[in-house]
Tab-separated table of C-alpha atoms in Angstrom:
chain	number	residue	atom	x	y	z
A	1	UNK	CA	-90.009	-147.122	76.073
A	2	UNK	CA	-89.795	-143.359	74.616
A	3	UNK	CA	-88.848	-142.720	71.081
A	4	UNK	CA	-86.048	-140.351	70.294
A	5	UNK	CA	-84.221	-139.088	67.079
A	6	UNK	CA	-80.885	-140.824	66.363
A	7	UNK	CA	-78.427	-141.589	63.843
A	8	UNK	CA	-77.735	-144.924	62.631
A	9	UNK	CA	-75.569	-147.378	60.396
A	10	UNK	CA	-78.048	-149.741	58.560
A	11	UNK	CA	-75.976	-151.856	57.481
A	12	UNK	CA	-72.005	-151.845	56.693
A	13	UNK	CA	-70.951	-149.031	54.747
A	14	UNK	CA	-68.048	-147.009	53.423
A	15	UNK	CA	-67.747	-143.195	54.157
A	16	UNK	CA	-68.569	-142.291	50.885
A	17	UNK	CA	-72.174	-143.961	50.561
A	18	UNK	CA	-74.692	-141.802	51.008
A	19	UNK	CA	-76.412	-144.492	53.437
A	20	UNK	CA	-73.306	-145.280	55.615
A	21	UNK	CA	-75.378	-142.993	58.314
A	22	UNK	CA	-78.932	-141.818	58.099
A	23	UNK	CA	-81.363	-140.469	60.899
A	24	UNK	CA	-83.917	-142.260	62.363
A	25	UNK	CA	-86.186	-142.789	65.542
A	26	UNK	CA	-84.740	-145.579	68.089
A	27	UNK	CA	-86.806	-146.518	71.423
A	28	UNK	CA	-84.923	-146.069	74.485
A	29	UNK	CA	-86.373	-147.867	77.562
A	30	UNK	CA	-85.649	-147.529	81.277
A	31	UNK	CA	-82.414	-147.098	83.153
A	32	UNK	CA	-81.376	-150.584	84.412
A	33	UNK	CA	-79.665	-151.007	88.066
A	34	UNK	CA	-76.918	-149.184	87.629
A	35	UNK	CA	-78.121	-147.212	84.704
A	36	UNK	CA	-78.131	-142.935	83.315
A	37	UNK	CA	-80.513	-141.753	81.311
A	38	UNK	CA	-78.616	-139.142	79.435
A	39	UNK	CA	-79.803	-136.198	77.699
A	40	UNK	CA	-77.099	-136.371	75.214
A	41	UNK	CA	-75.436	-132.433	74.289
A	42	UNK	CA	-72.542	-132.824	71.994
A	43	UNK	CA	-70.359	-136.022	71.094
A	44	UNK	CA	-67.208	-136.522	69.177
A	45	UNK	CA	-66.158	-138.910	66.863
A	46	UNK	CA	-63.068	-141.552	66.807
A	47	UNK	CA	-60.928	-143.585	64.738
A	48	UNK	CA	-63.242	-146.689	66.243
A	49	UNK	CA	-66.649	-145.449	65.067
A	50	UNK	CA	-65.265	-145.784	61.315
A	51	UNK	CA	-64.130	-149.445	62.039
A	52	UNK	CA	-67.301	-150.465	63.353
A	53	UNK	CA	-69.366	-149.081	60.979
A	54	UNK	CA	-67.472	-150.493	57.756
A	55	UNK	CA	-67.101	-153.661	59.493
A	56	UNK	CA	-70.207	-154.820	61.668
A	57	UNK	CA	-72.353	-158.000	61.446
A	58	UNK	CA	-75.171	-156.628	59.311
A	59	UNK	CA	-77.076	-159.344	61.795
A	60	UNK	CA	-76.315	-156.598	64.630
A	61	UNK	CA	-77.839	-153.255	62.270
A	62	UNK	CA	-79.175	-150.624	62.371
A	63	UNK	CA	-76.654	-149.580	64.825
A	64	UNK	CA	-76.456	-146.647	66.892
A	65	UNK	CA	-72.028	-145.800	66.887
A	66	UNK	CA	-70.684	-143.041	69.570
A	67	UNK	CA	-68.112	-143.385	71.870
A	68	UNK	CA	-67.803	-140.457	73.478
A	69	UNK	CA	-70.515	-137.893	75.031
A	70	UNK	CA	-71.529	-134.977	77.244
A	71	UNK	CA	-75.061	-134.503	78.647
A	72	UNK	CA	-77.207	-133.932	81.289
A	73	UNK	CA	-78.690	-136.893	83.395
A	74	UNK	CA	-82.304	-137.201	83.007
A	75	UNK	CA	-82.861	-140.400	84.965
A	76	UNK	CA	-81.010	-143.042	87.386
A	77	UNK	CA	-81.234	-146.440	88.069
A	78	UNK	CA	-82.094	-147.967	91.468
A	79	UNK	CA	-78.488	-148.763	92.528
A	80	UNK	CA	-76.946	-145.760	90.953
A	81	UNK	CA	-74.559	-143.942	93.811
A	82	UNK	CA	-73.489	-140.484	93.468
A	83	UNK	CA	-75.848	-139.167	90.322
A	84	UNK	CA	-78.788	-137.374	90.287
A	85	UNK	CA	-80.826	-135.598	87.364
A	86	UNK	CA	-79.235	-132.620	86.330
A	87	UNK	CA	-75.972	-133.176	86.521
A	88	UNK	CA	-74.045	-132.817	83.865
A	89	UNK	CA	-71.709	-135.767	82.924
A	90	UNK	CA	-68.854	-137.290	80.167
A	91	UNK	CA	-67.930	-140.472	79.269
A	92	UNK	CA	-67.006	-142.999	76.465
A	93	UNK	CA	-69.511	-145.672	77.147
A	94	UNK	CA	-69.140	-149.196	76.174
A	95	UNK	CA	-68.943	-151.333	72.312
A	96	UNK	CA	-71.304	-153.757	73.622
A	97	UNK	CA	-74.441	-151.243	73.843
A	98	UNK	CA	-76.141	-148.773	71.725
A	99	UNK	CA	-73.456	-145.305	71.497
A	100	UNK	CA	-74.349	-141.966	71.744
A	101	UNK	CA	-75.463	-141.007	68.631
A	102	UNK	CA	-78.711	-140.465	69.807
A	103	UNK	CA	-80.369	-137.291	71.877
A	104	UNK	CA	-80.677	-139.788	74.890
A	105	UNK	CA	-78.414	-143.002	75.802
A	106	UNK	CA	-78.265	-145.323	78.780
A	107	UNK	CA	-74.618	-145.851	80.092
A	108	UNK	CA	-73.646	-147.453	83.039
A	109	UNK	CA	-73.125	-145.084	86.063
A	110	UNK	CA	-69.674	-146.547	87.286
A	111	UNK	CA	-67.496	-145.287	83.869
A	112	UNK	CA	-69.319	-141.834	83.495
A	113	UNK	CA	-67.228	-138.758	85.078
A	114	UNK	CA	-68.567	-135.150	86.074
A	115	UNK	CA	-67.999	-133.022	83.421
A	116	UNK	CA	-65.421	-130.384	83.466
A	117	UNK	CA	-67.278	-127.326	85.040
A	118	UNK	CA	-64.962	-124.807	82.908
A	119	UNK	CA	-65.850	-126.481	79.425
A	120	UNK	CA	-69.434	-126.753	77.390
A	121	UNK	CA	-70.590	-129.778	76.386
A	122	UNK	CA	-69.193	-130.013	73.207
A	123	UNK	CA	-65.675	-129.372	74.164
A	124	UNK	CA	-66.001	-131.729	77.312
A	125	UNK	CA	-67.385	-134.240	74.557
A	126	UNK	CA	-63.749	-134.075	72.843
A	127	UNK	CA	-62.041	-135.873	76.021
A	128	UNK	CA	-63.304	-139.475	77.489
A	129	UNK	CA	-62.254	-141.853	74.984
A	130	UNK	CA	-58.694	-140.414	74.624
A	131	UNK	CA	-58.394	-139.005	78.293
A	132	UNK	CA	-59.023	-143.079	79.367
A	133	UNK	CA	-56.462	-144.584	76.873
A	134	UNK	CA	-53.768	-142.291	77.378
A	135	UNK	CA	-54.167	-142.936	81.423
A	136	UNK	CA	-54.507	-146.211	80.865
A	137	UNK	CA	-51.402	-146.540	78.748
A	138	UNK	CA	-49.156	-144.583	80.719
A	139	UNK	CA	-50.078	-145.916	84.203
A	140	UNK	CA	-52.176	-149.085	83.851
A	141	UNK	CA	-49.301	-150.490	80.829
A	142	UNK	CA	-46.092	-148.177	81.341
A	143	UNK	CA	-46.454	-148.109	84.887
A	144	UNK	CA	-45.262	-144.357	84.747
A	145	UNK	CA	-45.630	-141.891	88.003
A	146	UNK	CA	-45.129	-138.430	88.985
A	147	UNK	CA	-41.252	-139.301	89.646
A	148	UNK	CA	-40.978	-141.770	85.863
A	149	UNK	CA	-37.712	-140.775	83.919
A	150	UNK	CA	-36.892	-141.488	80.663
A	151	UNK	CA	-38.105	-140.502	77.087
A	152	UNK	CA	-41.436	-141.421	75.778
A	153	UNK	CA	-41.772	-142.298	71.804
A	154	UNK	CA	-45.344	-140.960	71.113
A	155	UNK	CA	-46.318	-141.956	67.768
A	156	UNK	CA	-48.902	-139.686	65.577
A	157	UNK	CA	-48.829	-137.107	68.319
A	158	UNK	CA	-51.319	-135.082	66.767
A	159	UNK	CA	-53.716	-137.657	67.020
A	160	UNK	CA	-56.642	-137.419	69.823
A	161	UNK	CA	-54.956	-139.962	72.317
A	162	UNK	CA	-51.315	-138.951	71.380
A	163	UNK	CA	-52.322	-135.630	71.894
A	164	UNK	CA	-53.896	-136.880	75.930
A	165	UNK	CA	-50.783	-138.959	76.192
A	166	UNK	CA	-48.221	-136.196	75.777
A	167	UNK	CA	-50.472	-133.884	77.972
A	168	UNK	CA	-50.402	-136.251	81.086
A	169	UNK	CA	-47.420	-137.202	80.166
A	170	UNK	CA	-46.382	-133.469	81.278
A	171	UNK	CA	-47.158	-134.313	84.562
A	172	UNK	CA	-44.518	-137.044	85.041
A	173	UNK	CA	-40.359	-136.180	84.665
A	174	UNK	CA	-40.526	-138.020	80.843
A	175	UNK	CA	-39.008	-136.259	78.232
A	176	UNK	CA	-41.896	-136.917	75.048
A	177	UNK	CA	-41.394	-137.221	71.782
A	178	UNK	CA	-43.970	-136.554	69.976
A	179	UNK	CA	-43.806	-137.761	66.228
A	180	UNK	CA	-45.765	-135.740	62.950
A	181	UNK	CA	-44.869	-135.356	59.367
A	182	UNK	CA	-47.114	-131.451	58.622
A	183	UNK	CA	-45.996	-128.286	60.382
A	184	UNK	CA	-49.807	-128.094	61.303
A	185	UNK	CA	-49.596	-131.157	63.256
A	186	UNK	CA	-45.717	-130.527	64.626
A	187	UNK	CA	-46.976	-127.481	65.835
A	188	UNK	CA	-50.201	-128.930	67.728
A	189	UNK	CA	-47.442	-131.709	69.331
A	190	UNK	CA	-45.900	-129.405	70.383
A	191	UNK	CA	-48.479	-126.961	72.130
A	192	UNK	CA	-50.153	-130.506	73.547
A	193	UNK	CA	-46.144	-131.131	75.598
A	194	UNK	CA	-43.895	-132.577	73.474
A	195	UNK	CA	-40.340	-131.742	73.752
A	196	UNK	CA	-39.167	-132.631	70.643
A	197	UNK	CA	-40.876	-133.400	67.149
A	198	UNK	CA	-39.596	-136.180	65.017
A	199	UNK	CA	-40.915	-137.150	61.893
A	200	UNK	CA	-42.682	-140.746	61.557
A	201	UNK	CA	-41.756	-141.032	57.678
A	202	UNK	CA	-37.968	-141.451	58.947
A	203	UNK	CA	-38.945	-142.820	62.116
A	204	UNK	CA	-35.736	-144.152	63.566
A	205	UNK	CA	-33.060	-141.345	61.767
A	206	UNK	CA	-35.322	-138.247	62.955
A	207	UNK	CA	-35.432	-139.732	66.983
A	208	UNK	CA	-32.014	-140.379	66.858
A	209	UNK	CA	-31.600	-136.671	65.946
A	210	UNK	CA	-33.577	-135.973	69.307
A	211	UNK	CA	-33.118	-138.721	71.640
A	212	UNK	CA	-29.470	-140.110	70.645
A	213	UNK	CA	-29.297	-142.474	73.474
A	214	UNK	CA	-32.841	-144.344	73.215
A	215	UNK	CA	-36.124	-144.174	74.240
A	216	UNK	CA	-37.798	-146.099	77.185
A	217	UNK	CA	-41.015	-146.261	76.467
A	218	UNK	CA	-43.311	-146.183	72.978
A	219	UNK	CA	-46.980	-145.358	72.705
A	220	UNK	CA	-47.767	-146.794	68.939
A	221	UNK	CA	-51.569	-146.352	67.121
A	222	UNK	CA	-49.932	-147.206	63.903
A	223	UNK	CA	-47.657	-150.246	64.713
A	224	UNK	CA	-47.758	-152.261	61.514
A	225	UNK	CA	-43.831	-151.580	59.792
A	226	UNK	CA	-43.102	-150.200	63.015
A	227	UNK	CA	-41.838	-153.138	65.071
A	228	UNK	CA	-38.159	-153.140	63.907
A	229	UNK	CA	-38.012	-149.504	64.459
A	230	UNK	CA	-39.238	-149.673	67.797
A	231	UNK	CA	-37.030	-152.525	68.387
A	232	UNK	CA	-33.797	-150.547	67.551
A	233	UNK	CA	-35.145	-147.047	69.312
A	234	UNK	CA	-35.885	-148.861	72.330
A	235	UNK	CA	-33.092	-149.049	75.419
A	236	UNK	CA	-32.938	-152.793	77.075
A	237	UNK	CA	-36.087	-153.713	78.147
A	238	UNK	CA	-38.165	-151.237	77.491
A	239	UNK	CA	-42.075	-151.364	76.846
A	240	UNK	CA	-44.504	-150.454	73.731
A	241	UNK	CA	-48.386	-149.771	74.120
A	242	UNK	CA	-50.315	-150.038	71.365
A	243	UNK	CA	-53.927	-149.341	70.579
A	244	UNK	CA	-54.361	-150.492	67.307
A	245	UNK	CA	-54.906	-153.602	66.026
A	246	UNK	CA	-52.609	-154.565	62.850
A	247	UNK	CA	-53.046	-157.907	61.230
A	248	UNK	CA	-50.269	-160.878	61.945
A	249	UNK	CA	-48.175	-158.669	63.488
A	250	UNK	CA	-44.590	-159.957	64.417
A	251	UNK	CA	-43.068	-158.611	67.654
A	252	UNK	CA	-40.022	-160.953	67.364
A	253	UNK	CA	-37.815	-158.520	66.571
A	254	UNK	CA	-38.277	-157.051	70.694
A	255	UNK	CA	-37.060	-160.267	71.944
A	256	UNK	CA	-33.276	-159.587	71.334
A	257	UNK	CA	-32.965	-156.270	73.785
A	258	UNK	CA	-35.540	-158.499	76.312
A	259	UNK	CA	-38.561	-155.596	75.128
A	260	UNK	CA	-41.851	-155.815	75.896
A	261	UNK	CA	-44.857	-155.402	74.353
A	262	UNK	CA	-48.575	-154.232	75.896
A	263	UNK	CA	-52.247	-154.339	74.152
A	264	UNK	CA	-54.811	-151.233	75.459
A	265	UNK	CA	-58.074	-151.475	74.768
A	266	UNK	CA	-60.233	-148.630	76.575
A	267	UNK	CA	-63.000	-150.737	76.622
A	268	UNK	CA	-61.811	-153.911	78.308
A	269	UNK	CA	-63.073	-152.500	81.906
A	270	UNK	CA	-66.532	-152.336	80.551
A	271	UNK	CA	-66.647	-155.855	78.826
A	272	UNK	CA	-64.738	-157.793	81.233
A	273	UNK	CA	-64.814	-155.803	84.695
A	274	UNK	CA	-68.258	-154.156	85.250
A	275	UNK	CA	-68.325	-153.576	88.291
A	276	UNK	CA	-65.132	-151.763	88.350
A	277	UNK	CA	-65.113	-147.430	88.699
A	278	UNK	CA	-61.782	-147.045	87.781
A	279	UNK	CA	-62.916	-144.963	84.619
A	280	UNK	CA	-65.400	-143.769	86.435
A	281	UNK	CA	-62.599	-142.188	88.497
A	282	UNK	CA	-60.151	-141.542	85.665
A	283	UNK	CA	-62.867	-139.194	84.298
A	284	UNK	CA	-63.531	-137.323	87.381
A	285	UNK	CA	-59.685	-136.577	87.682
A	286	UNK	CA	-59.391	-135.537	84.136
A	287	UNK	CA	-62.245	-133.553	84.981
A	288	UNK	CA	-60.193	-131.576	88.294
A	289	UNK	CA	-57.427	-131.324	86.178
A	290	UNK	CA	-59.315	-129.516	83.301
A	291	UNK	CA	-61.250	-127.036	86.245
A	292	UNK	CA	-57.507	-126.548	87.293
A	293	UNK	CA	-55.967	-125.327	83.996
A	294	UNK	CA	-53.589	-128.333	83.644
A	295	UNK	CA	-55.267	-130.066	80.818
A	296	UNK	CA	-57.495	-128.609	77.733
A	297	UNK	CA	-59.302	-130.080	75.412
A	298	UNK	CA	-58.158	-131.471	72.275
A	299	UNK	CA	-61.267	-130.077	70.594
A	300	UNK	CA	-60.333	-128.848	66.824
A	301	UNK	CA	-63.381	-128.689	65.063
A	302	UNK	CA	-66.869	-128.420	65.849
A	303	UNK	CA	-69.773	-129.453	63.404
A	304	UNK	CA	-73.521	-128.601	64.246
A	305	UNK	CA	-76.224	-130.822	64.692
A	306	UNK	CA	-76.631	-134.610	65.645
A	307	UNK	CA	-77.354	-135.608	62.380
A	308	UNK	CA	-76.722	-138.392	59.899
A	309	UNK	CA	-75.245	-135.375	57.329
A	310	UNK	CA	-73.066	-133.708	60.367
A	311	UNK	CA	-71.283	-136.852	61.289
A	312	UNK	CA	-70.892	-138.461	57.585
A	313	UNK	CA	-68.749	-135.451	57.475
A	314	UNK	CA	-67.202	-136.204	60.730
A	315	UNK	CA	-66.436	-139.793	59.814
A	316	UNK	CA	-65.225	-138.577	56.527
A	317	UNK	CA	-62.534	-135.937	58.107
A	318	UNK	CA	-61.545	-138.777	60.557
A	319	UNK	CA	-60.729	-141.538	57.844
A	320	UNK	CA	-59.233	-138.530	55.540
A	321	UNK	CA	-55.699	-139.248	58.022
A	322	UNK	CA	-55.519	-135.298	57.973
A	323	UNK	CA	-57.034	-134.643	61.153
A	324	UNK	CA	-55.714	-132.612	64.197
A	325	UNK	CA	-56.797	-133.003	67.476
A	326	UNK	CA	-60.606	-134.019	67.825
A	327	UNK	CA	-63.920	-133.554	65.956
A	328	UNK	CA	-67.026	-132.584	67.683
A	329	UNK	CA	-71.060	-132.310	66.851
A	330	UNK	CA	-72.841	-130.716	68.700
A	331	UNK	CA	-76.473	-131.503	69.316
């Protein structure tokens, strides 16, 4: 066991307590089987690190949050394949083990990716989370390819995944639609692929303006109120993916044009598949793609130092609803 600085929620906490986050030493043993040791470089910081710590079992605390990271390998487990120390790596990691907010982390080997050789740490550290959902919603959910027609709803598309989503979504023949309500975050839709900008305060009105006939498809992080609006946007059977996770919500309203609705959740491979390298492999394509200049990082803001004080203030920005793109620290 070696003892290394970290951040930490004691105990269940809104933003604005002072003790929501604070720094502390955590012991960090051995790599297991299949285990990195990471020397952790930069993170960034997602809608799900606020959720879990306002919400976890104060049985569980202190807990270490962080679901996203760059860093070099320091050690590997026995029945690691294809890492050595040294090399630099991203990932997301997994909600059932201690996250990244710490200056070393084990992760399991088979959903960590090569970082992007033309990006530092901290801008790599802007991608796994979001690179992983939006590939997962588009190809694991949607089903979409290289030859998918169609128009793509993407709600919130300044957000970090809608922001992944429409830039893969580049790569397909989908028209996007990206949806934003601030020139600041029309504009950022808009330089991430979308076609056309509609705005999510007049949801259905403003995508009639731009897609008259329909949409196919409908990526959807804020679905509560939504459902009926989807319901009427969407052509005959078409699909919804959604990432968030609103309360008694009633997708009735689909069943009348035969629609469909899907559940992501980036870290289902983890928790129920372990064994499985698909992320591991999403990553490392993410990774080619970013080397060859057909995906950048969503990387907005960068805060300095992996500290309680730097990522109160990242957790803060995030659960302001005014963000843009993604929120790094970098260590």
């Amino acid at each position: 066991m070696a003892s290394v600085p970290a951040v930490v929620a004691p105990r269940p906490l809104p933003v604005n307590d002072p003790e929501c986050l604070v720094d502390a030493e955590i012991e960090v043993g051995a790599p297991g089987p299949h285990d990195l040791l990471v020397d952790v470089r930069a993170v960034s910081v997602n809608p799900v690190d606020g959720k879990v710590r306002s919400s976890f079992d104060p049985a569980d605390g202190p807990k270490v949050l962080g679901f996203d990271a760059a860093g070099v390998v320091v050690e590997v487990g026995d029945r690691v394949q294809g890492y050595a120390p040294g090399d630099e790596v991203y990932y997301a990691g997994a909600i059932d083990r201690p996250g990244s907010n710490a200056h070393r982390q084990l992760v399991d080997s088979r959903i960590v990716g090569r970082k992007p050789s033309t990006l530092d740490f901290a801008a790599a550290a802007a991608l796994p989370l979001t690179s992983i959902t939006a590939w997962e919603c588009l190809h694991d959910h949607l089903r979409v390819t290289a030859d998918t027609t169609g128009t793509l709803l993407v709600v919130s598309a300044a957000g970090g995944v809608g922001s992944m989503v429409l830039q893969l979504g580049r790569r397909t023949g989908l028209t996007l639609v990206g949806t934003a309500s601030r020139t600041e975050s029309a504009d950022w839709a808009r330089q991430m692929g979308a076609h056309a900008v509609a705005d999510h305060h007049d949801l259905v009105g403003t995508v009639r303006e731009v897609a008259p006939d329909g949409v196919q498809y409908v990526f959807s992080p804020v679905s509560a109120g939504n459902v009926e609006a989807y319901a009427e946007l969407m052509t005959p059977r078409g699909t919804v993916v959604a990432i968030d996770e609103p309360e008694g919500l009633d997708t009735l309203p689909l069943k009348t044009k035969s629609q469909a609705w899907h559940w992501e959740l980036m870290f289902t491979r983890p928790l129920s598949e372990p064994g499985s390298t698909v992320q591991r492999e999403i990553l490392d394509e993410v990774s080619r793609l970013v080397d060859a200049g057909e995906l950048r990082t969503t990387e907005t803001r960068r805060l300095q130092g992996l500290t309680a004080a730097s990522l109160r203030e990242a957790h803060r920005l995030i659960e302001s609803g005014g963000t843009v793109g993604k929120i790094v620290v970098e260590r």
